[in-house]
Amino acid sequence: REHETKEKLSKMIELMDGFKASKVLFTASKLRVFDVLRSSKTGELRAEDVAQEIKASVKGTERLLEACVSLGLLQRTGKEYANTAMSRHFLLSDAPLSLQGYIQHCNELVWPLFTHLESAVREGTNQHEKAFGKSSDNIFQDAYYSRHEVKLRFMRAMHSIAKVSGRDVATAFDLSKYKTACDLGGCTGAMAYEFAKAHPGLSVTMFDLPEVIEMSGHFRPHDADDRVSFVAGDFFKDELPKADVYILARILHDWSDEKVHFLLSKIAKACNPGCCVLVSEIFLDEDRKGPSRGLLQALSMTEGRQRSASEYSLLLRSHGFTAAHVKHTHNLLDAILCVNE
Ligand code: SAM
């Protein structure tokens, strides 16, 4: 029994300290600790040298680096600190699977929102106004895209998640019989390029708001495939490009059931016969007891909601997309493919 109590206590401690651990990760990333260590000749540096590089106090840097070691973000031999395999993989700013963009988004946007969680729960509303002094009816146009650097930070965040999860989403289903796809709300195009890479016969149109499309050059990969093209528009107001496959990756969770129905009805009208919709999201367990990643995200209180695979399937079914195939990718995003039979 004593053992069980200790286990529960250590779980409690982990939960109580979780926010400190997140902030250590955010701060070390923002101060570019991982990039600084990688750039040194031997890949190792003492705390004083890191402090000089990141222009911070030695005392503060030492404590930050020690905390990073305890969290598995860095390793230390004698007085020398170095990156771990995990930080080399996910925290260097130019790593192919870098999560830097998303981490900065969490630090600058999600963290301030979550400091107002109590009000968010009391009111059941988004706390943008309290956190940033500005209300936002449309989170994208009013909050994310109103300032250039905020837009770029949001796009970098989306880009990093799409780079990490894109391949698993793109290869989740056999799409070889389809010729054209349209990635609605495709943001930087990272997911569209993954689909083009995974399916040599598929041409992909990336559709997003004009403010986003004008930045697409910034995220264009070196080996960009010319089967990916970009179209600017508003998926609630403008005509949708015709396609065999409509990709909705991390789109539907932002919108109410009413708006989801509106968008799906537009897709059903635009699509070629036999076409399909591929929805990629965090799928909640059917009993809504997990995964906590999805349930925690729901607390940012956008007008949308987190749903399970069967809830997505039901929404799609009412627009004629019946045969549903579900893939749990064990990556950041799952996928469901519903075909218009
Ligand atoms: N699909 C991308 C991914 O998985 O990386 C980005 C997901 S992001 C959460 C939502 C995207 O929807 C943003 O790129 C945003 O600009 C786009 N979006 C929001 N409202 C839109 C609208 N009315 N018309 C077109 N795109 C829209």
PDB file of C-alpha atoms and ligand atoms in Angstrom, residues 140 145 154 158 162 185-187 208-209 212 233-236 249-251 254-255, ligand 1:
ATOM      1  CA  PHE A 140      -7.327  33.491 -37.859  1.00  0.00           C
ATOM      2  CA  TYR A 145      -2.921  37.145 -39.266  1.00  0.00           C
ATOM      3  CA  PHE A 154       1.618  30.681 -36.320  1.00  0.00           C
ATOM      4  CA  MET A 158       1.632  24.604 -38.173  1.00  0.00           C
ATOM      5  CA  ALA A 162       2.739  19.048 -40.394  1.00  0.00           C
ATOM      6  CA  GLY A 185      -6.581  25.185 -45.069  1.00  0.00           C
ATOM      7  CA  GLY A 186      -3.215  23.669 -45.984  1.00  0.00           C
ATOM      8  CA  CYS A 187      -1.272  26.587 -44.460  1.00  0.00           C
ATOM      9  CA  ASP A 208      -5.887  28.774 -47.851  1.00  0.00           C
ATOM     10  CA  LEU A 209      -6.639  32.414 -47.068  1.00  0.00           C
ATOM     11  CA  VAL A 212      -1.352  32.705 -45.904  1.00  0.00           C
ATOM     12  CA  GLY A 233      -9.593  31.793 -51.037  1.00  0.00           C
ATOM     13  CA  ASP A 234     -11.982  31.538 -48.121  1.00  0.00           C
ATOM     14  CA  PHE A 235     -13.446  28.040 -47.827  1.00  0.00           C
ATOM     15  CA  PHE A 236     -16.648  29.417 -46.293  1.00  0.00           C
ATOM     16  CA  ALA A 249      -5.985  18.406 -41.603  1.00  0.00           C
ATOM     17  CA  ARG A 250      -6.558  20.116 -38.262  1.00  0.00           C
ATOM     18  CA  ILE A 251      -9.404  22.168 -39.733  1.00  0.00           C
ATOM     19  CA  ASP A 254     -11.677  24.806 -35.006  1.00  0.00           C
ATOM     20  CA  TRP A 255     -15.332  25.036 -36.041  1.00  0.00           C
TER      21      TRP A 255
HETATM   22  N1  SAM B   1      -3.933  22.015 -42.434  1.00  0.00           N
HETATM   23  C1  SAM B   1      -2.756  22.632 -41.866  1.00  0.00           C
HETATM   24  C2  SAM B   1      -1.962  21.625 -41.077  1.00  0.00           C
HETATM   25  O1  SAM B   1      -2.501  20.587 -40.683  1.00  0.00           O
HETATM   26  O2  SAM B   1      -0.777  21.887 -40.853  1.00  0.00           O
HETATM   27  C3  SAM B   1      -3.051  23.883 -41.052  1.00  0.00           C
HETATM   28  C4  SAM B   1      -4.060  23.758 -39.946  1.00  0.00           C
HETATM   29  S1  SAM B   1      -4.402  25.316 -39.142  1.00  0.00           S
HETATM   30  C5  SAM B   1      -4.983  24.788 -37.571  1.00  0.00           C
HETATM   31  C6  SAM B   1      -5.896  25.895 -39.924  1.00  0.00           C
HETATM   32  C7  SAM B   1      -5.692  26.466 -41.308  1.00  0.00           C
HETATM   33  O3  SAM B   1      -6.973  26.811 -41.855  1.00  0.00           O
HETATM   34  C8  SAM B   1      -4.854  27.721 -41.322  1.00  0.00           C
HETATM   35  O4  SAM B   1      -3.836  27.599 -42.273  1.00  0.00           O
HETATM   36  C9  SAM B   1      -5.854  28.802 -41.704  1.00  0.00           C
HETATM   37  O5  SAM B   1      -5.275  29.871 -42.437  1.00  0.00           O
HETATM   38  C10 SAM B   1      -6.843  28.029 -42.535  1.00  0.00           C
HETATM   39  N2  SAM B   1      -8.157  28.688 -42.599  1.00  0.00           N
HETATM   40  C11 SAM B   1      -8.872  29.190 -41.568  1.00  0.00           C
HETATM   41  N3  SAM B   1     -10.026  29.723 -42.005  1.00  0.00           N
HETATM   42  C12 SAM B   1     -10.026  29.580 -43.358  1.00  0.00           C
HETATM   43  C13 SAM B   1     -10.947  29.935 -44.375  1.00  0.00           C
HETATM   44  N4  SAM B   1     -12.093  30.541 -44.076  1.00  0.00           N
HETATM   45  N5  SAM B   1     -10.640  29.622 -45.655  1.00  0.00           N
HETATM   46  C14 SAM B   1      -9.473  28.991 -45.954  1.00  0.00           C
HETATM   47  N6  SAM B   1      -8.554  28.618 -45.025  1.00  0.00           N
HETATM   48  C15 SAM B   1      -8.836  28.912 -43.739  1.00  0.00           C
END
